[in-house]
Short mmCIF file of C-alpha atoms in Angstrom, two decimals:
data_model
loop_
_atom_site.label_atom_id
_atom_site.label_comp_id
_atom_site.label_asym_id
_atom_site.label_seq_id
_atom_site.Cartn_x
_atom_site.Cartn_y
_atom_site.Cartn_z
CA MET A 1225 -9.35 -29.31 5.31
CA THR A 1226 -7.94 -26.39 3.26
CA ALA A 1227 -4.57 -24.76 3.80
CA ALA A 1228 -4.21 -21.61 5.89
CA ILE A 1229 -0.54 -21.26 4.98
CA THR A 1230 1.07 -22.43 1.75
CA VAL A 1231 4.80 -21.99 1.29
CA LYS A 1232 6.52 -22.96 -1.95
CA ASN A 1233 10.26 -23.11 -2.64
CA LEU A 1234 11.00 -20.44 -0.06
CA THR A 1235 14.64 -19.36 0.06
CA LYS A 1236 16.44 -16.64 1.98
CA ARG A 1237 20.06 -15.89 1.32
CA TYR A 1238 22.13 -13.24 3.16
CA LYS A 1239 25.20 -12.77 0.99
CA GLN A 1240 27.17 -15.98 1.71
CA VAL A 1241 24.71 -17.44 4.22
CA LEU A 1242 21.80 -19.57 3.09
CA ALA A 1243 19.38 -19.11 6.00
CA VAL A 1244 16.39 -20.87 4.44
CA ASP A 1245 16.97 -23.31 1.63
CA ASP A 1246 14.09 -24.00 -0.77
CA ILE A 1247 11.45 -25.09 1.74
CA SER A 1248 7.84 -25.95 0.91
CA PHE A 1249 5.05 -26.80 3.32
CA THR A 1250 1.38 -26.26 4.04
CA VAL A 1251 -0.36 -25.64 7.33
CA LYS A 1252 -3.97 -26.81 7.51
CA LYS A 1253 -6.67 -24.45 8.71
CA GLY A 1254 -7.41 -24.88 12.40
CA SER A 1255 -4.30 -26.95 13.05
CA ILE A 1256 -1.37 -26.35 15.37
CA THR A 1257 1.94 -26.87 13.61
CA ALA A 1258 5.36 -26.69 15.23
CA LEU A 1259 8.48 -25.49 13.53
CA LEU A 1260 11.33 -27.23 15.30
CA GLY A 1261 15.06 -27.03 14.92
CA GLY A 1262 18.22 -26.07 16.72
CA ASN A 1263 19.57 -22.54 16.90
CA GLY A 1264 20.26 -21.23 13.41
CA ALA A 1265 18.03 -23.83 11.75
CA GLY A 1266 16.02 -21.08 10.02
CA LYS A 1267 12.82 -21.04 12.14
CA THR A 1268 12.85 -17.34 13.01
CA THR A 1269 13.81 -16.40 9.46
CA THR A 1270 10.90 -18.47 8.15
CA ILE A 1271 8.47 -16.84 10.59
CA ALA A 1272 9.75 -13.37 9.71
CA MET A 1273 9.13 -14.09 6.01
CA LEU A 1274 5.64 -15.41 6.74
CA LEU A 1275 4.90 -12.17 8.58
CA GLY A 1276 6.13 -10.02 5.71
CA ALA A 1277 8.83 -8.42 7.87
CA LEU A 1278 11.54 -10.08 5.80
CA MET A 1279 11.63 -10.38 2.01
CA PRO A 1280 12.51 -13.84 0.71
CA THR A 1281 15.16 -14.25 -1.96
CA SER A 1282 12.77 -16.47 -3.89
CA GLY A 1283 9.64 -18.55 -3.47
CA SER A 1284 6.04 -17.80 -2.62
CA ILE A 1285 3.91 -17.49 0.51
CA HIS A 1286 0.12 -17.53 0.61
CA ILE A 1287 -1.73 -16.99 3.87
CA LEU A 1288 -5.52 -17.35 3.97
CA GLY A 1289 -5.40 -17.17 0.19
CA HIS A 1290 -3.52 -13.84 0.14
CA ASP A 1291 -0.20 -13.52 -1.65
CA MET A 1292 2.15 -12.23 1.06
CA LEU A 1293 4.71 -10.98 -1.44
CA GLY A 1294 2.14 -9.10 -3.53
CA ASN A 1295 -0.21 -7.51 -1.01
CA ARG A 1296 0.32 -8.72 2.54
CA TYR A 1297 -2.00 -6.28 4.32
CA PRO A 1298 -5.33 -8.15 3.92
CA ALA A 1299 -3.67 -11.19 5.49
CA LEU A 1300 -1.92 -9.17 8.22
CA GLN A 1301 -5.32 -7.88 9.34
CA LYS A 1302 -6.32 -11.50 10.07
CA MET A 1303 -3.10 -12.74 11.64
CA ASN A 1304 -0.88 -11.86 14.56
CA PHE A 1305 2.41 -12.70 16.16
CA SER A 1306 4.06 -13.02 19.54
CA SER A 1307 7.68 -13.41 20.46
CA PRO A 1308 9.55 -12.91 23.71
CA TYR A 1309 12.34 -11.38 21.60
CA VAL A 1310 10.25 -8.51 20.19
CA ASP A 1311 9.16 -6.16 22.96
CA LEU A 1312 6.10 -4.06 23.42
CA PRO A 1313 6.72 -0.43 24.42
CA TRP A 1314 7.96 -0.63 28.01
CA LYS A 1315 6.81 2.80 29.08
CA LEU A 1316 3.20 2.15 28.17
CA THR A 1317 0.95 0.25 30.53
CA VAL A 1318 -0.47 -3.12 29.53
CA ARG A 1319 -3.87 -1.54 28.90
CA GLN A 1320 -2.35 1.27 26.78
CA ASN A 1321 -0.40 -1.25 24.71
CA LEU A 1322 -3.47 -3.38 24.12
CA ARG A 1323 -5.49 -0.27 23.25
CA VAL A 1324 -2.90 0.90 20.70
CA TYR A 1325 -2.68 -2.52 19.06
CA GLY A 1326 -6.44 -3.00 19.23
CA LYS A 1327 -6.84 0.22 17.27
CA LEU A 1328 -4.14 -0.80 14.80
CA TYR A 1329 -6.19 -3.93 14.08
CA ASN A 1330 -9.52 -2.04 14.17
CA VAL A 1331 -10.92 -4.24 16.92
CA PRO A 1332 -14.60 -3.48 17.67
CA ASN A 1333 -15.75 -2.97 21.30
CA LEU A 1334 -12.11 -2.71 22.23
CA GLU A 1335 -12.41 -1.83 25.92
CA LYS A 1336 -14.68 -4.80 26.65
CA HIS A 1337 -12.42 -7.05 24.63
CA ILE A 1338 -9.37 -5.91 26.62
CA GLU A 1339 -11.16 -6.59 29.92
CA LYS A 1340 -12.17 -10.06 28.74
CA MET A 1341 -8.66 -10.92 27.61
CA ALA A 1342 -7.12 -9.55 30.80
CA LYS A 1343 -9.33 -11.92 32.78
CA GLU A 1344 -8.64 -14.90 30.55
CA LEU A 1345 -4.88 -14.39 30.57
CA ASP A 1346 -4.80 -13.47 34.25
CA MET A 1347 -3.50 -9.95 33.66
CA ILE A 1348 -6.02 -8.00 35.76
CA GLU A 1349 -3.65 -7.27 38.65
CA PHE A 1350 -1.03 -5.64 36.43
CA ILE A 1351 -3.09 -4.24 33.54
CA ASP A 1352 -2.40 -0.62 34.53
CA ARG A 1353 1.30 -1.17 35.20
CA PRO A 1354 3.98 -0.23 32.65
CA VAL A 1355 5.16 -3.24 30.66
CA GLY A 1356 8.76 -2.46 31.62
CA LYS A 1357 7.97 -3.12 35.28
CA LEU A 1358 6.57 -6.62 34.72
CA SER A 1359 8.29 -9.93 35.30
CA ALA A 1360 9.41 -11.97 32.28
CA GLY A 1361 6.45 -14.30 32.68
CA GLN A 1362 3.98 -11.43 32.88
CA LYS A 1363 5.51 -9.89 29.76
CA THR A 1364 5.06 -13.17 27.89
CA ARG A 1365 1.36 -13.15 28.83
CA VAL A 1366 1.00 -9.53 27.69
CA SER A 1367 2.70 -10.37 24.41
CA LEU A 1368 0.22 -13.23 23.98
CA GLY A 1369 -2.62 -10.84 24.81
CA LYS A 1370 -1.41 -8.49 22.09
CA ALA A 1371 -1.21 -11.42 19.68
CA LEU A 1372 -4.81 -12.38 20.38
CA ILE A 1373 -6.19 -8.84 20.37
CA ASN A 1374 -7.67 -9.15 16.86
CA THR A 1375 -8.94 -12.73 17.34
CA PRO A 1376 -6.57 -13.83 14.57
CA GLN A 1377 -7.30 -16.60 12.11
CA VAL A 1378 -3.58 -17.34 11.87
CA LEU A 1379 -1.25 -16.93 14.82
CA LEU A 1380 2.53 -17.22 14.66
CA LEU A 1381 4.13 -17.81 18.03
CA ASP A 1382 7.81 -17.81 18.80
CA GLU A 1383 8.37 -19.74 22.05
CA PRO A 1384 4.95 -18.95 23.53
CA THR A 1385 5.73 -20.23 27.00
CA ALA A 1386 9.31 -18.98 27.34
CA SER A 1387 10.10 -17.63 30.83
CA LEU A 1388 6.87 -18.94 32.31
CA ASP A 1389 6.82 -21.09 35.44
CA PRO A 1390 5.53 -24.65 34.86
CA ASP A 1391 2.08 -23.89 36.30
CA THR A 1392 1.50 -20.75 34.21
CA ALA A 1393 3.02 -22.40 31.13
CA ASP A 1394 0.65 -25.31 31.50
CA ARG A 1395 -2.33 -22.98 31.85
CA ILE A 1396 -1.25 -21.03 28.76
CA ARG A 1397 -0.99 -24.26 26.75
CA GLY A 1398 -4.48 -25.21 27.88
CA TYR A 1399 -5.69 -21.74 26.98
CA LEU A 1400 -4.18 -21.92 23.49
CA ASP A 1401 -5.67 -25.35 22.88
CA ASN A 1402 -9.13 -24.16 23.97
CA TYR A 1403 -8.71 -21.01 21.92
CA ARG A 1404 -8.00 -23.05 18.81
CA GLN A 1405 -11.03 -25.26 19.40
CA HIS A 1406 -13.28 -22.29 20.08
CA HIS A 1407 -12.09 -19.97 17.28
CA GLY A 1408 -10.67 -22.41 14.75
CA THR A 1409 -7.41 -20.46 14.75
CA THR A 1410 -4.42 -21.84 12.87
CA PHE A 1411 -1.22 -21.83 14.92
CA LEU A 1412 2.35 -22.06 13.72
CA LEU A 1413 4.75 -22.08 16.60
CA ALA A 1414 8.47 -22.27 17.05
CA SER A 1415 9.41 -23.86 20.33
CA HIS A 1416 12.26 -25.59 22.08
CA ASN A 1417 9.89 -27.18 24.55
CA MET A 1418 9.26 -30.68 23.21
CA LYS A 1419 6.65 -31.56 25.84
CA GLU A 1420 4.69 -28.50 24.72
CA VAL A 1421 4.92 -29.55 21.10
CA GLU A 1422 3.85 -33.11 21.87
CA ARG A 1423 0.87 -31.86 23.83
CA LEU A 1424 -0.31 -29.12 21.48
CA CYS A 1425 0.72 -29.83 17.93
CA ASP A 1426 -0.94 -31.80 15.17
CA THR A 1427 2.04 -31.56 12.86
CA VAL A 1428 5.76 -31.00 13.33
CA LEU A 1429 8.13 -29.56 10.73
CA MET A 1430 11.74 -30.35 11.56
CA MET A 1431 14.29 -27.83 10.28
CA LYS A 1432 18.02 -28.16 10.03
CA ARG A 1433 20.45 -25.82 8.29
CA GLY A 1434 17.61 -23.99 6.54
CA LYS A 1435 15.90 -27.10 5.20
CA ILE A 1436 12.85 -29.06 6.32
CA VAL A 1437 14.39 -32.42 7.00
CA ASP A 1438 11.30 -34.24 8.24
CA GLU A 1439 7.65 -33.76 9.05
CA GLY A 1440 4.72 -35.62 10.54
CA THR A 1441 2.61 -35.85 13.66
CA PRO A 1442 4.55 -36.09 16.93
CA LYS A 1443 3.53 -39.75 17.21
CA GLU A 1444 4.60 -40.54 13.65
CA LEU A 1445 8.01 -38.97 14.21
CA ILE A 1446 8.55 -40.77 17.50
CA LYS A 1447 7.63 -44.06 15.84
CA ARG A 1448 9.72 -43.39 12.72
CA TYR A 1449 12.84 -42.66 14.76
CA GLY A 1450 12.16 -45.46 17.23
CA ARG A 1451 12.38 -43.11 20.19
CA LYS A 1452 10.32 -42.70 23.33
CA ASP A 1453 9.59 -38.99 22.98
CA LEU A 1454 9.99 -36.00 20.69
CA GLU A 1455 12.98 -34.67 22.57
CA GLU A 1456 15.00 -37.72 21.57
CA VAL A 1457 13.83 -37.34 17.97
CA PHE A 1458 14.93 -33.71 18.07
CA LEU A 1459 18.36 -34.70 19.35
CA ASP A 1460 18.68 -37.38 16.68
CA ILE A 1461 17.92 -34.89 13.93
CA ALA A 1462 19.99 -32.06 15.41
CA ARG A 1463 23.02 -34.31 15.85
CA GLY A 1464 22.42 -36.36 12.72
CA THR A 1465 22.78 -39.54 14.80
CA SER A 1466 19.87 -41.51 13.47
CA ALA A 1467 19.43 -40.72 9.81
CA GLU A 1468 19.27 -44.38 8.92
CA ALA A 1469 16.58 -45.04 11.56
CA ALA A 1470 14.26 -42.62 9.85
CA ALA A 1471 15.15 -43.76 6.33
CA MET B 1125 -13.45 6.59 11.61
CA THR B 1126 -12.09 4.76 8.55
CA LYS B 1127 -9.61 1.94 9.08
CA PRO B 1128 -6.56 3.88 7.83
CA LEU B 1129 -7.45 6.87 10.03
CA GLN B 1130 -7.93 4.60 13.02
CA ARG B 1131 -4.46 3.15 12.47
CA VAL B 1132 -3.00 6.67 12.20
CA TYR B 1133 -4.81 7.52 15.44
CA ALA B 1134 -3.37 4.37 17.08
CA VAL B 1135 0.20 5.50 16.35
CA LEU B 1136 -0.60 9.03 17.56
CA LEU B 1137 -2.11 7.58 20.72
CA ARG B 1138 1.02 5.53 21.34
CA HIS B 1139 3.18 8.68 21.27
CA LEU B 1140 0.71 10.71 23.30
CA TYR B 1141 0.83 8.03 26.00
CA ILE B 1142 4.62 8.38 26.13
CA LEU B 1143 4.36 12.15 26.40
CA ARG B 1144 1.60 11.99 29.00
CA GLY B 1145 3.53 9.51 31.08
CA SER B 1146 6.74 11.53 31.12
CA ILE B 1147 6.69 15.01 32.65
CA SER B 1148 10.43 15.33 31.96
CA ARG B 1149 9.86 14.87 28.21
CA LEU B 1150 7.08 17.45 28.24
CA ILE B 1151 9.22 19.94 30.12
CA GLU B 1152 12.10 19.34 27.72
CA ILE B 1153 9.87 20.06 24.73
CA ILE B 1154 8.81 23.40 26.22
CA TYR B 1155 12.12 24.28 27.88
CA TRP B 1156 14.54 24.58 24.94
CA PRO B 1157 12.46 26.83 22.64
CA SER B 1158 11.67 29.10 25.58
CA VAL B 1159 15.32 29.33 26.65
CA GLN B 1160 16.35 30.04 23.05
CA MET B 1161 13.74 32.75 22.81
CA ILE B 1162 14.78 34.43 26.08
CA LEU B 1163 18.50 34.23 25.31
CA TRP B 1164 18.29 35.50 21.73
CA GLY B 1165 15.68 38.04 22.73
CA PHE B 1166 18.00 39.73 25.22
CA ILE B 1167 20.99 39.55 22.87
CA SER B 1168 19.08 41.12 20.01
CA ARG B 1169 17.55 43.76 22.28
CA PHE B 1170 21.01 44.65 23.50
CA PHE B 1171 22.17 45.20 19.90
CA ALA B 1172 18.98 47.08 19.06
CA MET B 1173 19.58 49.50 21.96
CA SER B 1174 23.25 49.95 21.09
CA SER B 1175 22.78 52.84 18.69
CA PRO B 1176 25.31 55.68 18.82
CA GLY B 1177 22.82 57.83 20.76
CA GLY B 1178 22.25 55.11 23.34
CA GLY B 1179 18.56 54.72 22.50
CA PRO B 1180 16.81 52.26 20.21
CA SER B 1181 17.26 52.90 16.50
CA THR B 1182 14.61 52.00 13.90
CA MET B 1183 17.10 49.73 12.16
CA GLY B 1184 18.04 48.11 15.43
CA MET B 1185 14.41 47.46 16.35
CA THR B 1186 13.75 45.97 12.91
CA ALA B 1187 16.72 43.68 13.30
CA PHE B 1188 15.41 42.77 16.75
CA GLY B 1189 12.00 41.72 15.33
CA THR B 1190 13.62 39.82 12.47
CA LEU B 1191 15.93 37.96 14.78
CA LEU B 1192 13.17 36.93 17.18
CA GLY B 1193 10.97 35.74 14.31
CA ALA B 1194 13.93 33.84 12.88
CA VAL B 1195 14.67 32.20 16.24
CA LEU B 1196 11.08 30.98 16.47
CA LEU B 1197 10.92 29.73 12.89
CA TRP B 1198 14.29 28.00 13.07
CA ASP B 1199 13.31 26.26 16.27
CA MET B 1200 10.04 25.24 14.66
CA LEU B 1201 12.03 23.65 11.81
CA PHE B 1202 14.28 21.77 14.21
CA ARG B 1203 11.40 20.64 16.46
CA THR B 1204 9.34 19.40 13.49
CA GLN B 1205 12.28 17.39 12.17
CA LEU B 1206 12.98 16.09 15.65
CA GLY B 1207 9.30 15.17 16.07
CA VAL B 1208 9.48 12.87 13.04
CA THR B 1209 12.88 11.39 13.85
CA LEU B 1210 12.18 10.82 17.54
CA SER B 1211 8.88 9.07 16.74
CA TYR B 1212 10.94 6.57 14.76
CA LEU B 1213 13.67 6.33 17.40
CA GLU B 1214 11.07 5.73 20.13
CA GLU B 1215 10.05 2.56 18.29
CA VAL B 1216 13.67 1.51 17.85
CA TRP B 1217 14.49 2.11 21.52
CA ALA B 1218 11.36 0.20 22.55
CA ARG B 1219 12.24 -2.63 20.10
CA ASN B 1220 8.69 -2.29 18.86
CA LEU B 1221 9.32 -2.09 15.09
CA GLY B 1222 8.81 -5.84 14.75
CA HIS B 1223 5.27 -5.60 16.09
CA LEU B 1224 4.40 -2.48 14.08
CA PHE B 1225 5.51 -3.89 10.76
CA VAL B 1226 3.63 -7.13 11.09
CA SER B 1227 0.43 -5.24 11.87
CA PRO B 1228 -1.84 -3.91 9.10
CA LEU B 1229 -0.24 -0.46 9.52
CA ARG B 1230 0.87 0.81 6.10
CA PRO B 1231 4.12 2.77 5.91
CA TRP B 1232 2.30 5.88 4.67
CA GLU B 1233 -0.07 5.74 7.66
CA TRP B 1234 2.90 5.54 10.00
CA TRP B 1235 4.57 8.49 8.28
CA LEU B 1236 1.38 10.55 8.38
CA ALA B 1237 1.05 9.86 12.11
CA MET B 1238 4.65 11.01 12.57
CA MET B 1239 3.96 14.24 10.70
CA LEU B 1240 0.87 14.94 12.79
CA PHE B 1241 2.70 14.18 16.01
CA SER B 1242 5.56 16.43 14.98
CA ILE B 1243 3.08 19.32 14.55
CA LEU B 1244 1.76 18.68 18.02
CA ARG B 1245 5.25 18.41 19.46
CA ALA B 1246 6.50 21.55 17.71
CA LEU B 1247 3.47 23.61 18.70
CA THR B 1248 3.75 22.43 22.30
CA GLY B 1249 7.27 23.82 22.33
CA MET B 1250 6.72 26.92 20.23
CA LEU B 1251 3.52 28.34 21.66
CA PRO B 1252 4.88 29.02 25.16
CA ALA B 1253 8.03 30.55 23.60
CA ALA B 1254 6.00 32.76 21.27
CA LEU B 1255 3.72 33.83 24.14
CA LEU B 1256 6.73 34.55 26.40
CA ALA B 1257 8.12 36.94 23.79
CA ILE B 1258 5.10 39.23 24.21
CA PRO B 1259 5.61 40.24 27.87
CA PHE B 1260 9.42 39.96 27.71
CA TYR B 1261 10.06 42.01 24.57
CA GLY B 1262 6.70 43.36 23.41
CA PHE B 1263 7.12 41.23 20.28
CA SER B 1264 4.23 39.15 19.01
CA ILE B 1265 4.88 36.83 16.13
CA PHE B 1266 1.10 36.61 15.70
CA SER B 1267 1.01 40.31 14.75
CA LEU B 1268 2.76 39.39 11.50
CA GLY B 1269 -0.58 37.96 10.37
CA LEU B 1270 -1.42 35.48 7.64
CA PRO B 1271 2.05 35.46 5.98
CA MET B 1272 3.39 33.91 9.17
CA LEU B 1273 1.12 30.92 8.54
CA PHE B 1274 2.78 30.39 5.15
CA PHE B 1275 6.20 30.66 6.76
CA PHE B 1276 5.25 28.08 9.37
CA LEU B 1277 3.78 25.72 6.78
CA ASN B 1278 6.93 25.85 4.67
CA ILE B 1279 9.14 25.40 7.68
CA MET B 1280 7.13 22.38 8.83
CA PHE B 1281 7.31 20.86 5.36
CA MET B 1282 11.09 21.16 5.45
CA GLY B 1283 11.17 19.66 8.95
CA TRP B 1284 9.18 16.67 7.70
CA TRP B 1285 11.33 15.85 4.70
CA LEU B 1286 14.50 16.33 6.72
CA GLY B 1287 13.03 13.99 9.35
CA PHE B 1288 12.23 11.37 6.72
CA LEU B 1289 15.71 11.63 5.21
CA ILE B 1290 17.29 11.11 8.62
CA MET B 1291 14.94 8.20 9.24
CA ALA B 1292 16.04 6.62 5.97
CA MET B 1293 19.69 7.01 7.02
CA LEU B 1294 18.91 5.46 10.41
CA LEU B 1295 17.13 2.55 8.72
CA LYS B 1296 20.17 2.00 6.53
CA ALA B 1297 22.98 2.69 8.99
CA GLY B 1298 21.29 1.58 12.21
CA GLN B 1299 21.28 3.23 15.57
CA GLY B 1300 24.94 4.14 15.26
CA ALA B 1301 23.81 7.06 13.15
CA GLU B 1302 21.51 8.35 15.90
CA THR B 1303 23.38 11.64 16.33
CA LEU B 1304 22.14 12.60 12.86
CA ALA B 1305 18.76 13.18 14.47
CA TRP B 1306 20.20 16.16 16.32
CA ALA B 1307 23.01 17.21 14.02
CA LEU B 1308 21.85 17.24 10.40
CA THR B 1309 19.46 20.19 10.58
CA PHE B 1310 22.11 22.31 12.32
CA PHE B 1311 24.58 21.39 9.59
CA LEU B 1312 22.21 23.14 7.14
CA ALA B 1313 21.74 26.21 9.35
CA PRO B 1314 24.59 28.30 7.88
CA PHE B 1315 23.10 27.88 4.38
CA CYS B 1316 19.52 28.60 5.41
CA ALA B 1317 20.20 32.31 5.95
CA VAL B 1318 18.44 32.21 9.30
CA TYR B 1319 20.07 35.21 10.97
CA TYR B 1320 21.54 37.00 7.94
CA PRO B 1321 20.47 37.51 4.32
CA VAL B 1322 21.58 35.16 1.54
CA SER B 1323 23.64 38.05 0.14
CA ALA B 1324 25.87 37.83 3.23
CA LEU B 1325 27.10 34.44 2.05
CA PRO B 1326 30.03 34.12 -0.37
CA ALA B 1327 28.82 34.11 -3.98
CA TRP B 1328 29.74 30.44 -4.48
CA LEU B 1329 27.58 29.41 -1.50
CA GLN B 1330 24.52 31.42 -2.47
CA PRO B 1331 23.17 28.77 -4.92
CA VAL B 1332 23.27 26.27 -2.06
CA ALA B 1333 21.19 28.65 0.06
CA HIS B 1334 18.74 29.27 -2.79
CA ALA B 1335 18.26 25.51 -3.14
CA LEU B 1336 16.99 25.28 0.44
CA PRO B 1337 13.34 26.19 1.15
CA ALA B 1338 14.22 27.69 4.54
CA SER B 1339 16.38 30.44 3.01
CA HIS B 1340 13.34 31.68 1.03
CA VAL B 1341 11.25 31.65 4.19
CA PHE B 1342 13.81 33.67 6.14
CA GLU B 1343 14.25 36.13 3.26
CA GLY B 1344 10.46 36.46 3.26
CA LEU B 1345 10.42 37.05 7.00
CA ARG B 1346 13.03 39.80 6.74
CA ALA B 1347 11.09 41.53 3.97
CA LEU B 1348 7.90 41.30 6.01
CA VAL B 1349 9.42 42.81 9.15
CA LYS B 1350 11.57 45.42 7.42
CA GLN B 1351 9.43 46.52 4.47
CA HIS B 1352 6.04 45.17 5.56
CA GLU B 1353 5.98 43.36 2.26
CA PHE B 1354 4.98 39.74 1.70
CA LEU B 1355 7.17 38.29 -1.06
CA THR B 1356 4.84 35.74 -2.65
CA ASN B 1357 7.50 34.58 -5.11
CA GLU B 1358 9.77 33.56 -2.21
CA MET B 1359 6.90 31.53 -0.73
CA TRP B 1360 6.19 29.81 -4.04
CA TYR B 1361 9.87 28.97 -4.41
CA ALA B 1362 9.87 27.49 -0.93
CA PHE B 1363 6.70 25.47 -1.58
CA GLY B 1364 8.02 24.19 -4.90
CA LEU B 1365 11.35 23.16 -3.40
CA ASN B 1366 9.61 21.55 -0.44
CA ILE B 1367 7.41 19.45 -2.71
CA ILE B 1368 10.44 18.30 -4.75
CA TYR B 1369 12.43 17.43 -1.62
CA MET B 1370 9.43 15.73 -0.03
CA ILE B 1371 9.03 13.46 -3.07
CA ILE B 1372 12.77 12.70 -3.06
CA SER B 1373 12.90 12.00 0.68
CA MET B 1374 9.79 9.77 0.61
CA THR B 1375 11.29 7.82 -2.29
CA ILE B 1376 14.58 7.39 -0.43
CA LEU B 1377 12.69 6.37 2.71
CA GLN B 1378 10.67 3.78 0.78
CA ILE B 1379 13.89 2.39 -0.73
CA ALA B 1380 15.51 2.24 2.72
CA PHE B 1381 12.41 0.55 4.10
CA ASN B 1382 12.41 -2.08 1.35
CA SER B 1383 16.12 -2.58 1.83
CA ALA B 1384 15.57 -3.12 5.60
CA ARG B 1385 12.90 -5.71 4.75
CA LYS B 1386 15.40 -7.51 2.55
CA ALA B 1387 18.18 -7.37 5.13
CA GLY B 1388 15.91 -8.32 8.02
CA THR B 1389 16.88 -5.30 10.11
CA LEU B 1390 13.28 -4.32 10.91
CA LEU B 1391 12.98 -7.11 13.44
CA GLN B 1392 16.45 -6.59 14.85
CA SER B 1393 16.43 -2.85 15.49
CA GLY B 1394 16.83 -2.01 19.13
CA GLU B 1395 19.17 -0.95 21.86
#
């Protein structure tokens, strides 16, 4: 399988703070990869650099064969992003938002596509309501709808099921898994939900203080650290309590 | 529609939705130019009628026409600048910049959409004001003919580059500098010779006025109303200056944009 994302020696320094420290990784096409780490580990900074919204201090990023530091636009046309921390315009309705973003990505048969997505993501009942009047969970679904509007080949998700109740979160996970199988989309997601990562992800990249400190499949990591689930592995890495276990 | 045009249309559509969904915004856009026009119209008519004989003097009526034209053009300048700056601020307030800048939208497409929206916004405000002046004062800015089109074009150009400069400052300084959106253009007003000729300024300030495109437009307007003469050289000066300032402001904006990408402020902008 070829790489959808290739990152080499990526570094981001803000004056005295080294936010991302010389990381390299690849994400295989059609895979779901998780970027895990505690707060301030460098996940959001890494995602922002992959999206081209943040310039790295050094290193290189290639997405779908396009050099993101040279000309990022051909890649941006084929990727998308969702985060509960970046809003969509609150005064616009869900449909208006999806229409605007659909046009930004030149989506063909846009109206039909919006209807289809609204059904799939269970947004029909509030599609003509302003985004600002939706619940947190509904907003997360709308944000996901925006992220899928262009049927992206690469999708970067920051906490895709944040603020969702367990039932909706579970349905969204199922939806994302089906979506990947159906469209062959590559996912890179940052999440604090270890159950979600265990269920969805093929590969996990563990970040700490701007570095990738470990990587592998969820099962490999659990076995390597001698723990019963990924949450315990996460705690080990975050607290530095089991370095020797993994060595 | 080509892909770039479709993306420009998408940004326009986004702002049209805001306008359509907010009657108060629409009223505000129309309200201020109309109030300005009515207020300045009555003031200038009062001065025009205040000749020693009690009736209207030719000089007074000329001043009246000049002043009304100047009020309209000045407001057009301010509204065009505001149209650009507010389009940017709308995205900041909505915390939407993060989504826009990770889409295939190129900066120049975004800026073009802002310019187009500012025309729409300015015309929405100016047309009712210009039409009101006809029944209120018997003054039609449209009667000034084709030269008025050149005045408007130059004024819009200046509004755009001022808007882009302010946007660059907002990108650099953050939302704390938001008052610039309303204040900067008015700071330039005394040097733009809006309501008085450049010669009324102290000699040391006159070069400043000559360096601003608006002063050439307003000198041109006065010559048109008073002497029925279209001063083409003033228009060329204004166009030339506008092109120079547009290049400078776009360069500064691009630098500010790149700097925001380095600092990571694009994703963090918001209330």
